[in-house]
CSV table of N, CA, C and O in Angstrom, one decimal:
chain,number,residue,atom,x,y,z
A,19,MET,N,-3.4,-15.2,-37.2
A,19,MET,CA,-3.3,-14.3,-36.0
A,19,MET,C,-4.5,-13.4,-36.0
A,19,MET,O,-4.8,-12.7,-37.0
A,20,THR,N,-5.1,-13.2,-34.9
A,20,THR,CA,-6.3,-12.4,-34.8
A,20,THR,C,-5.9,-11.0,-34.4
A,20,THR,O,-4.7,-10.7,-34.1
A,21,ALA,N,-6.8,-10.0,-34.5
A,21,ALA,CA,-6.5,-8.6,-34.3
A,21,ALA,C,-6.2,-8.4,-32.8
A,21,ALA,O,-5.6,-7.4,-32.4
A,22,ARG,N,-6.6,-9.2,-31.9
A,22,ARG,CA,-6.5,-9.0,-30.5
A,22,ARG,C,-5.1,-9.5,-30.0
A,22,ARG,O,-4.7,-9.0,-28.9
A,23,GLU,N,-4.4,-10.3,-30.7
A,23,GLU,CA,-3.1,-10.8,-30.2
A,23,GLU,C,-2.0,-9.7,-30.4
A,23,GLU,O,-2.0,-9.1,-31.5
A,24,PRO,N,-1.2,-9.5,-29.4
A,24,PRO,CA,-0.1,-8.5,-29.6
A,24,PRO,C,0.9,-9.0,-30.5
A,24,PRO,O,1.2,-10.2,-30.6
A,25,VAL,N,1.5,-8.1,-31.2
A,25,VAL,CA,2.6,-8.4,-32.2
A,25,VAL,C,3.9,-8.4,-31.4
A,25,VAL,O,4.3,-7.4,-30.9
A,26,VAL,N,4.6,-9.6,-31.3
A,26,VAL,CA,5.9,-9.7,-30.7
A,26,VAL,C,6.9,-9.9,-31.7
A,26,VAL,O,6.8,-10.8,-32.6
A,27,PRO,N,8.0,-9.1,-31.7
A,27,PRO,CA,9.0,-9.2,-32.7
A,27,PRO,C,9.7,-10.6,-32.6
A,27,PRO,O,9.8,-11.2,-31.5
A,28,GLU,N,10.2,-11.1,-33.7
A,28,GLU,CA,10.8,-12.4,-33.7
A,28,GLU,C,12.0,-12.5,-32.8
A,28,GLU,O,12.3,-13.5,-32.2
A,29,ALA,N,12.8,-11.4,-32.8
A,29,ALA,CA,14.0,-11.4,-31.9
A,29,ALA,C,13.6,-11.5,-30.5
A,29,ALA,O,14.3,-12.3,-29.7
A,30,GLU,N,12.6,-10.8,-30.1
A,30,GLU,CA,12.2,-10.9,-28.7
A,30,GLU,C,11.6,-12.3,-28.3
A,30,GLU,O,11.8,-12.8,-27.3
A,31,TRP,N,10.8,-12.8,-29.3
A,31,TRP,CA,10.3,-14.1,-29.1
A,31,TRP,C,11.4,-15.2,-29.0
A,31,TRP,O,11.3,-16.1,-28.1
A,32,GLY,N,12.4,-15.1,-29.8
A,32,GLY,CA,13.5,-16.0,-29.7
A,32,GLY,C,14.3,-15.9,-28.4
A,32,GLY,O,14.7,-16.9,-27.8
A,33,LYS,N,14.5,-14.6,-27.9
A,33,LYS,CA,15.1,-14.4,-26.6
A,33,LYS,C,14.3,-15.1,-25.5
A,33,LYS,O,14.9,-15.7,-24.6
A,34,PHE,N,13.0,-15.0,-25.6
A,34,PHE,CA,12.1,-15.6,-24.6
A,34,PHE,C,12.3,-17.1,-24.6
A,34,PHE,O,12.3,-17.8,-23.6
A,35,LEU,N,12.4,-17.7,-25.8
A,35,LEU,CA,12.5,-19.2,-26.0
A,35,LEU,C,13.9,-19.6,-25.5
A,35,LEU,O,14.0,-20.7,-25.0
A,36,ARG,N,14.9,-18.8,-25.7
A,36,ARG,CA,16.3,-19.2,-25.3
A,36,ARG,C,16.6,-19.0,-23.8
A,36,ARG,O,17.5,-19.6,-23.3
A,37,ASP,N,15.8,-18.1,-23.2
A,37,ASP,CA,16.1,-17.8,-21.7
A,37,ASP,C,15.8,-19.0,-20.9
A,37,ASP,O,14.8,-19.7,-21.1
A,38,THR,N,16.7,-19.3,-20.0
A,38,THR,CA,16.4,-20.3,-19.0
A,38,THR,C,16.3,-19.7,-17.6
A,38,THR,O,16.7,-18.5,-17.4
A,39,GLU,N,15.9,-20.5,-16.7
A,39,GLU,CA,15.7,-19.9,-15.3
A,39,GLU,C,17.1,-19.5,-14.8
A,39,GLU,O,17.3,-18.6,-14.1
A,40,GLU,N,18.1,-20.4,-15.1
A,40,GLU,CA,19.5,-20.1,-14.6
A,40,GLU,C,20.0,-18.8,-15.2
A,40,GLU,O,20.6,-18.0,-14.5
A,41,ALA,N,19.7,-18.5,-16.4
A,41,ALA,CA,20.2,-17.3,-17.1
A,41,ALA,C,19.5,-16.1,-16.5
A,41,ALA,O,20.1,-15.0,-16.3
A,42,ILE,N,18.2,-16.2,-16.2
A,42,ILE,CA,17.5,-15.1,-15.6
A,42,ILE,C,18.0,-14.9,-14.2
A,42,ILE,O,18.2,-13.7,-13.8
A,43,ARG,N,18.3,-15.9,-13.4
A,43,ARG,CA,18.8,-15.7,-12.0
A,43,ARG,C,20.2,-15.0,-12.1
A,43,ARG,O,20.5,-14.3,-11.2
A,44,ARG,N,21.0,-15.4,-13.1
A,44,ARG,CA,22.3,-14.7,-13.1
A,44,ARG,C,22.2,-13.3,-13.5
A,44,ARG,O,23.0,-12.4,-13.0
A,45,SER,N,21.2,-12.9,-14.3
A,45,SER,CA,21.1,-11.5,-14.7
A,45,SER,C,20.3,-10.6,-13.8
A,45,SER,O,20.4,-9.4,-13.8
A,46,ALA,N,19.5,-11.2,-12.9
A,46,ALA,CA,18.7,-10.5,-12.0
A,46,ALA,C,19.5,-9.9,-10.8
A,46,ALA,O,20.5,-10.5,-10.4
A,47,ARG,N,19.1,-8.7,-10.3
A,47,ARG,CA,19.7,-8.1,-9.2
A,47,ARG,C,19.4,-8.9,-7.9
A,47,ARG,O,18.3,-9.4,-7.8
A,48,ARG,N,20.3,-9.0,-7.0
A,48,ARG,CA,20.0,-9.7,-5.7
A,48,ARG,C,19.5,-8.7,-4.7
A,48,ARG,O,20.0,-7.7,-4.5
A,49,GLU,N,18.4,-9.1,-4.1
A,49,GLU,CA,17.8,-8.3,-3.0
A,49,GLU,C,18.6,-8.5,-1.7
A,49,GLU,O,19.0,-9.6,-1.4
A,50,PRO,N,18.9,-7.4,-1.0
A,50,PRO,CA,19.7,-7.6,0.2
A,50,PRO,C,18.9,-8.3,1.3
A,50,PRO,O,17.7,-8.3,1.3
A,51,SER,N,19.7,-9.0,2.1
A,51,SER,CA,19.1,-9.8,3.2
A,51,SER,C,18.5,-8.8,4.3
A,51,SER,O,18.8,-7.6,4.3
A,52,ALA,N,17.8,-9.4,5.2
A,52,ALA,CA,17.2,-8.5,6.3
A,52,ALA,C,18.3,-7.9,7.1
A,52,ALA,O,18.3,-6.8,7.5
A,53,ARG,N,19.4,-8.7,7.3
A,53,ARG,CA,20.5,-8.1,8.1
A,53,ARG,C,21.2,-7.0,7.4
A,53,ARG,O,21.6,-6.0,8.0
A,54,GLU,N,21.3,-7.1,6.0
A,54,GLU,CA,21.9,-6.0,5.3
A,54,GLU,C,21.0,-4.8,5.2
A,54,GLU,O,21.5,-3.7,5.3
A,55,ARG,N,19.7,-5.0,5.1
A,55,ARG,CA,18.8,-3.9,5.2
A,55,ARG,C,18.8,-3.2,6.5
A,55,ARG,O,18.7,-2.0,6.6
A,56,ALA,N,18.9,-4.0,7.6
A,56,ALA,CA,18.9,-3.4,8.9
A,56,ALA,C,20.2,-2.6,9.2
A,56,ALA,O,20.1,-1.5,9.8
A,57,SER,N,21.3,-3.0,8.6
A,57,SER,CA,22.5,-2.3,8.8
A,57,SER,C,22.6,-1.1,7.9
A,57,SER,O,23.4,-0.2,8.1
A,58,GLY,N,21.7,-1.0,6.9
A,58,GLY,CA,21.7,0.1,5.9
A,58,GLY,C,22.6,-0.1,4.7
A,58,GLY,O,22.6,0.7,3.8
A,59,ALA,N,23.3,-1.2,4.7
A,59,ALA,CA,24.2,-1.4,3.5
A,59,ALA,C,23.5,-2.3,2.5
A,59,ALA,O,22.8,-3.3,2.9
A,60,GLY,N,23.6,-2.0,1.3
A,60,GLY,CA,23.0,-2.8,0.2
A,60,GLY,C,23.9,-3.9,-0.2
A,60,GLY,O,24.9,-4.2,0.5
A,61,VAL,N,23.6,-4.5,-1.3
A,61,VAL,CA,24.5,-5.6,-1.8
A,61,VAL,C,25.9,-5.1,-2.1
A,61,VAL,O,26.9,-5.7,-1.8
A,62,ASP,N,26.0,-3.9,-2.7
A,62,ASP,CA,27.3,-3.4,-3.1
A,62,ASP,C,27.9,-2.5,-1.9
A,62,ASP,O,28.9,-1.9,-2.2
A,63,GLY,N,27.3,-2.6,-0.7
A,63,GLY,CA,27.9,-1.8,0.4
A,63,GLY,C,27.4,-0.4,0.5
A,63,GLY,O,27.8,0.3,1.4
A,64,ALA,N,26.5,0.0,-0.4
A,64,ALA,CA,26.0,1.4,-0.4
A,64,ALA,C,25.0,1.5,0.7
A,64,ALA,O,24.3,0.5,1.0
A,65,ALA,N,24.9,2.7,1.3
A,65,ALA,CA,23.9,2.9,2.4
A,65,ALA,C,22.5,2.9,1.8
A,65,ALA,O,22.3,3.3,0.6
A,66,GLY,N,21.5,2.6,2.6
A,66,GLY,CA,20.2,2.6,2.1
A,66,GLY,C,19.5,4.0,2.1
A,66,GLY,O,20.0,4.9,2.6
A,67,VAL,N,18.3,4.0,1.5
A,67,VAL,CA,17.5,5.3,1.5
A,67,VAL,C,17.1,5.6,2.9
A,67,VAL,O,16.6,4.8,3.6
A,68,GLY,N,17.2,6.9,3.2
A,68,GLY,CA,16.7,7.3,4.5
A,68,GLY,C,17.7,7.2,5.6
A,68,GLY,O,17.5,7.5,6.8
A,69,ASP,N,18.9,6.7,5.3
A,69,ASP,CA,20.0,6.6,6.3
A,69,ASP,C,20.5,8.0,6.7
A,69,ASP,O,20.6,8.8,5.8
A,70,PRO,N,20.9,8.2,7.9
A,70,PRO,CA,21.4,9.6,8.3
A,70,PRO,C,22.7,9.8,7.6
A,70,PRO,O,23.6,8.9,7.5
A,71,GLY,N,22.9,11.0,7.1
A,71,GLY,CA,24.2,11.3,6.5
A,71,GLY,C,24.3,10.9,5.0
A,71,GLY,O,25.3,11.0,4.4
A,72,VAL,N,23.2,10.4,4.5
A,72,VAL,CA,23.2,10.0,3.1
A,72,VAL,C,22.3,10.9,2.3
A,72,VAL,O,21.2,11.2,2.7
A,73,ASP,N,22.8,11.3,1.1
A,73,ASP,CA,21.9,12.2,0.3
A,73,ASP,C,20.9,11.3,-0.4
A,73,ASP,O,21.2,10.4,-1.1
A,74,ASP,N,19.6,11.6,-0.1
A,74,ASP,CA,18.6,10.8,-0.7
A,74,ASP,C,18.1,11.4,-2.0
A,74,ASP,O,16.9,11.8,-2.1
A,75,GLY,N,18.9,11.5,-3.0
A,75,GLY,CA,18.6,12.0,-4.3
A,75,GLY,C,17.6,11.2,-5.0
A,75,GLY,O,16.8,11.6,-5.8
A,76,ALA,N,17.6,9.9,-4.7
A,76,ALA,CA,16.7,8.9,-5.3
A,76,ALA,C,15.2,9.2,-4.9
A,76,ALA,O,14.3,8.8,-5.6
A,77,VAL,N,15.1,9.7,-3.7
A,77,VAL,CA,13.7,10.0,-3.2
A,77,VAL,C,13.0,11.0,-4.0
A,77,VAL,O,11.8,11.0,-4.2
A,78,ASP,N,13.8,12.0,-4.6
A,78,ASP,CA,13.2,13.0,-5.4
A,78,ASP,C,12.6,12.4,-6.7
A,78,ASP,O,11.7,13.0,-7.3
A,79,ASP,N,13.2,11.3,-7.1
A,79,ASP,CA,12.7,10.7,-8.4
A,79,ASP,C,11.5,9.7,-8.1
A,79,ASP,O,11.0,9.1,-9.1
A,80,ALA,N,11.1,9.6,-6.9
A,80,ALA,CA,10.0,8.7,-6.6
A,80,ALA,C,8.7,9.1,-7.2
A,80,ALA,O,8.4,10.3,-7.3
A,81,VAL,N,7.9,8.1,-7.6
A,81,VAL,CA,6.6,8.4,-8.1
A,81,VAL,C,5.6,8.3,-7.0
A,81,VAL,O,5.6,7.3,-6.2
A,82,GLY,N,4.8,9.3,-6.9
A,82,GLY,CA,3.8,9.2,-5.8
A,82,GLY,C,4.3,9.9,-4.5
A,82,GLY,O,5.3,10.7,-4.6
A,83,GLU,N,3.6,9.7,-3.5
A,83,GLU,CA,3.9,10.4,-2.2
A,83,GLU,C,4.8,9.5,-1.4
A,83,GLU,O,4.5,8.3,-1.1
A,84,VAL,N,6.0,10.0,-1.0
A,84,VAL,CA,6.9,9.3,-0.2
A,84,VAL,C,6.6,9.4,1.3
A,84,VAL,O,6.3,10.5,1.8
A,85,TRP,N,6.6,8.3,2.0
A,85,TRP,CA,6.2,8.3,3.4
A,85,TRP,C,7.4,8.8,4.2
A,85,TRP,O,8.5,8.3,4.1
A,86,CYS,N,7.2,9.7,5.1
A,86,CYS,CA,8.2,10.2,6.0
A,86,CYS,C,7.7,9.9,7.5
A,86,CYS,O,6.7,10.5,7.9
A,87,PRO,N,8.5,9.2,8.2
A,87,PRO,CA,8.0,8.8,9.6
A,87,PRO,C,8.0,10.0,10.6
A,87,PRO,O,7.4,9.9,11.6
A,88,ASP,N,8.8,11.0,10.3
A,88,ASP,CA,8.9,12.1,11.2
A,88,ASP,C,7.7,13.1,11.1
A,88,ASP,O,7.7,14.1,11.9
A,89,GLN,N,6.7,12.9,10.3
A,89,GLN,CA,5.6,13.8,10.2
A,89,GLN,C,4.6,13.5,11.3
A,89,GLN,O,4.4,12.3,11.7
A,90,SER,N,4.1,14.5,11.9
A,90,SER,CA,3.2,14.3,13.0
A,90,SER,C,1.8,13.9,12.5
A,90,SER,O,1.4,14.2,11.4
A,91,PRO,N,1.1,13.1,13.3
A,91,PRO,CA,-0.3,12.7,12.9
A,91,PRO,C,-1.2,13.9,12.7
A,91,PRO,O,-1.0,14.9,13.3
A,92,ALA,N,-2.3,13.7,12.0
A,92,ALA,CA,-3.3,14.8,11.7
A,92,ALA,C,-4.0,15.2,13.0
A,92,ALA,O,-4.2,16.4,13.2
A,93,ALA,N,-4.3,14.2,13.9
A,93,ALA,CA,-5.0,14.6,15.1
A,93,ALA,C,-4.2,14.1,16.3
A,93,ALA,O,-3.5,13.1,16.2
A,94,PRO,N,-4.4,14.7,17.5
A,94,PRO,CA,-3.6,14.2,18.6
A,94,PRO,C,-4.1,12.9,19.1
A,94,PRO,O,-5.3,12.5,18.9
A,95,ALA,N,-3.2,12.1,19.8
A,95,ALA,CA,-3.6,10.8,20.3
A,95,ALA,C,-4.6,10.9,21.4
A,95,ALA,O,-4.8,12.0,22.0
A,96,TRP,N,-5.4,9.8,21.6
A,96,TRP,CA,-6.4,9.8,22.6
A,96,TRP,C,-5.9,10.2,24.0
A,96,TRP,O,-6.5,11.0,24.8
A,97,ARG,N,-4.7,9.8,24.4
A,97,ARG,CA,-4.1,10.1,25.7
A,97,ARG,C,-3.7,11.5,25.8
A,97,ARG,O,-3.6,12.0,27.0
A,98,GLN,N,-3.5,12.2,24.7
A,98,GLN,CA,-3.1,13.6,24.8
A,98,GLN,C,-4.3,14.6,24.9
A,98,GLN,O,-4.1,15.8,25.0
A,99,LEU,N,-5.5,14.0,24.8
A,99,LEU,CA,-6.7,14.9,24.7
A,99,LEU,C,-7.1,15.2,26.2
A,99,LEU,O,-7.0,14.4,27.1
A,100,ASP,N,-7.7,16.4,26.3
A,100,ASP,CA,-8.3,16.8,27.6
A,100,ASP,C,-9.6,16.1,27.7
A,100,ASP,O,-10.2,15.6,26.7
A,101,PRO,N,-10.3,16.0,28.9
A,101,PRO,CA,-11.6,15.3,29.0
A,101,PRO,C,-12.7,15.8,28.1
A,101,PRO,O,-13.4,15.1,27.5
A,102,ALA,N,-12.7,17.1,27.8
A,102,ALA,CA,-13.8,17.7,27.0
A,102,ALA,C,-13.5,17.2,25.5
A,102,ALA,O,-14.5,16.9,24.8
A,103,ALA,N,-12.3,17.2,25.1
A,103,ALA,CA,-12.0,16.8,23.7
A,103,ALA,C,-12.3,15.3,23.6
A,103,ALA,O,-12.7,14.9,22.5
A,104,ARG,N,-12.0,14.5,24.6
A,104,ARG,CA,-12.4,13.1,24.6
A,104,ARG,C,-13.9,12.9,24.4
A,104,ARG,O,-14.3,12.0,23.6
A,105,VAL,N,-14.7,13.6,25.1
A,105,VAL,CA,-16.1,13.5,25.0
A,105,VAL,C,-16.6,13.9,23.6
A,105,VAL,O,-17.4,13.2,23.0
A,106,ARG,N,-16.0,15.0,23.0
A,106,ARG,CA,-16.4,15.4,21.7
A,106,ARG,C,-16.0,14.3,20.7
A,106,ARG,O,-16.8,14.0,19.8
A,107,ARG,N,-14.8,13.7,20.8
A,107,ARG,CA,-14.4,12.7,19.8
A,107,ARG,C,-15.3,11.5,20.0
A,107,ARG,O,-15.7,10.9,19.0
A,108,LEU,N,-15.6,11.1,21.2
A,108,LEU,CA,-16.5,9.9,21.4
A,108,LEU,C,-17.9,10.2,20.9
A,108,LEU,O,-18.5,9.3,20.3
A,109,ALA,N,-18.4,11.4,21.1
A,109,ALA,CA,-19.7,11.7,20.6
A,109,ALA,C,-19.8,11.8,19.1
A,109,ALA,O,-20.7,11.3,18.5
A,110,ARG,N,-18.7,12.2,18.5
A,110,ARG,CA,-18.6,12.2,17.0
A,110,ARG,C,-18.6,10.8,16.5
A,110,ARG,O,-19.3,10.5,15.5
A,111,PHE,N,-17.9,9.9,17.1
A,111,PHE,CA,-17.8,8.5,16.7
A,111,PHE,C,-19.2,7.9,16.9
A,111,PHE,O,-19.7,7.2,16.0
A,112,LEU,N,-19.8,8.0,18.0
A,112,LEU,CA,-21.1,7.4,18.3
A,112,LEU,C,-22.2,8.0,17.4
A,112,LEU,O,-23.1,7.3,16.9
A,113,GLY,N,-22.1,9.3,17.1
A,113,GLY,CA,-23.1,9.9,16.2
A,113,GLY,C,-23.0,9.4,14.8
A,113,GLY,O,-24.0,9.1,14.1
A,114,THR,N,-21.7,9.2,14.3
A,114,THR,CA,-21.5,8.6,13.0
A,114,THR,C,-22.0,7.2,12.9
A,114,THR,O,-22.6,6.7,11.9
A,115,LEU,N,-21.7,6.4,14.0
A,115,LEU,CA,-22.2,5.0,14.0
A,115,LEU,C,-23.7,4.9,14.0
A,115,LEU,O,-24.3,4.1,13.3
A,116,THR,N,-24.4,5.8,14.8
A,116,THR,CA,-25.8,5.9,14.8
A,116,THR,C,-26.4,6.2,13.5
A,116,THR,O,-27.4,5.6,13.0
A,117,LEU,N,-25.8,7.2,12.8
A,117,LEU,CA,-26.3,7.7,11.5
A,117,LEU,C,-26.2,6.5,10.5
A,117,LEU,O,-27.1,6.3,9.7
A,118,LEU,N,-25.1,5.8,10.6
A,118,LEU,CA,-24.9,4.7,9.7
A,118,LEU,C,-25.9,3.6,9.9
A,118,LEU,O,-26.5,3.1,8.9
A,119,LEU,N,-26.2,3.3,11.1
A,119,LEU,CA,-27.2,2.3,11.4
A,119,LEU,C,-28.6,2.7,11.0
A,119,LEU,O,-29.4,1.9,10.5
A,120,VAL,N,-28.9,4.0,11.2
A,120,VAL,CA,-30.3,4.5,10.8
A,120,VAL,C,-30.4,4.4,9.2
A,120,VAL,O,-31.4,4.0,8.7
A,121,LEU,N,-29.3,4.8,8.5
A,121,LEU,CA,-29.4,4.7,7.1
A,121,LEU,C,-29.5,3.3,6.6
A,121,LEU,O,-30.3,3.0,5.6
A,122,LEU,N,-28.8,2.4,7.2
A,122,LEU,CA,-28.9,1.0,6.8
A,122,LEU,C,-30.3,0.4,7.0
A,122,LEU,O,-30.8,-0.3,6.2
A,123,THR,N,-30.9,0.8,8.1
A,123,THR,CA,-32.2,0.4,8.4
A,123,THR,C,-33.2,0.9,7.4
A,123,THR,O,-34.1,0.2,7.0
A,124,LEU,N,-33.1,2.2,7.1
A,124,LEU,CA,-34.0,2.8,6.1
A,124,LEU,C,-33.9,2.2,4.8
A,124,LEU,O,-34.9,1.9,4.1
A,125,PHE,N,-32.7,1.9,4.3
A,125,PHE,CA,-32.5,1.3,3.0
A,125,PHE,C,-32.9,-0.1,3.0
A,125,PHE,O,-33.4,-0.6,2.0
A,126,ARG,N,-32.8,-0.8,4.1
A,126,ARG,CA,-33.3,-2.2,4.1
A,126,ARG,C,-34.8,-2.2,4.0
A,126,ARG,O,-35.4,-3.1,3.3
A,127,HIS,N,-35.5,-1.3,4.7
A,127,HIS,CA,-37.0,-1.3,4.6
A,127,HIS,C,-37.5,-0.7,3.3
A,127,HIS,O,-38.6,-0.9,2.9
A,128,ALA,N,-36.6,0.1,2.6
A,128,ALA,CA,-37.0,0.7,1.3
A,128,ALA,C,-37.0,-0.3,0.1
A,128,ALA,O,-37.5,-0.1,-0.9
A,129,GLN,N,-36.2,-1.4,0.3
A,129,GLN,CA,-36.0,-2.3,-0.8
A,129,GLN,C,-37.3,-3.2,-0.9
A,129,GLN,O,-37.7,-3.8,0.1
A,130,PRO,N,-37.9,-3.4,-2.0
A,130,PRO,CA,-39.0,-4.3,-2.2
A,130,PRO,C,-38.5,-5.7,-2.2
A,130,PRO,O,-37.4,-6.0,-2.7
A,131,GLY,N,-39.2,-6.6,-1.6
A,131,GLY,CA,-38.8,-8.0,-1.6
A,131,GLY,C,-38.0,-8.4,-0.4
A,131,GLY,O,-37.7,-9.6,-0.2
A,132,VAL,N,-37.5,-7.5,0.5
A,132,VAL,CA,-36.8,-7.8,1.7
A,132,VAL,C,-37.8,-7.7,2.8
A,132,VAL,O,-38.4,-6.7,3.1
A,133,PRO,N,-38.0,-8.9,3.5
A,133,PRO,CA,-39.0,-8.8,4.6
A,133,PRO,C,-38.5,-8.0,5.7
A,133,PRO,O,-37.3,-8.0,6.1
A,134,SER,N,-39.4,-7.3,6.3
A,134,SER,CA,-39.1,-6.5,7.5
A,134,SER,C,-39.2,-7.3,8.7
A,134,SER,O,-40.0,-8.2,8.8
A,135,PRO,N,-38.4,-7.0,9.7
A,135,PRO,CA,-38.4,-7.9,11.0
A,135,PRO,C,-39.7,-7.7,11.8
A,135,PRO,O,-40.4,-6.9,11.7
């Protein structure tokens, strides 16, 4: 055995050798069907996370940032902008695009070995 190989206990290795796909399927949890998820009921009939009237205590245990659909977007939608705001947003987009193209052109010409057009 080399130093890079992980050490697996004999009991765990034996369990791995004895496990069959059928035994794994029997012990694995069943994922609810699309119809069960849409109705909010899980396999055991429990309501899903985010359902109205259900205490979402499990959401507090979540790792990372939990997505909440009721949060408003950071910026207003295009249709909600007045004409001056639309012009500013369009100018900002075109300015960024122009700056990107200028930088790409400069870096292309700065590289030795790349023929210029």
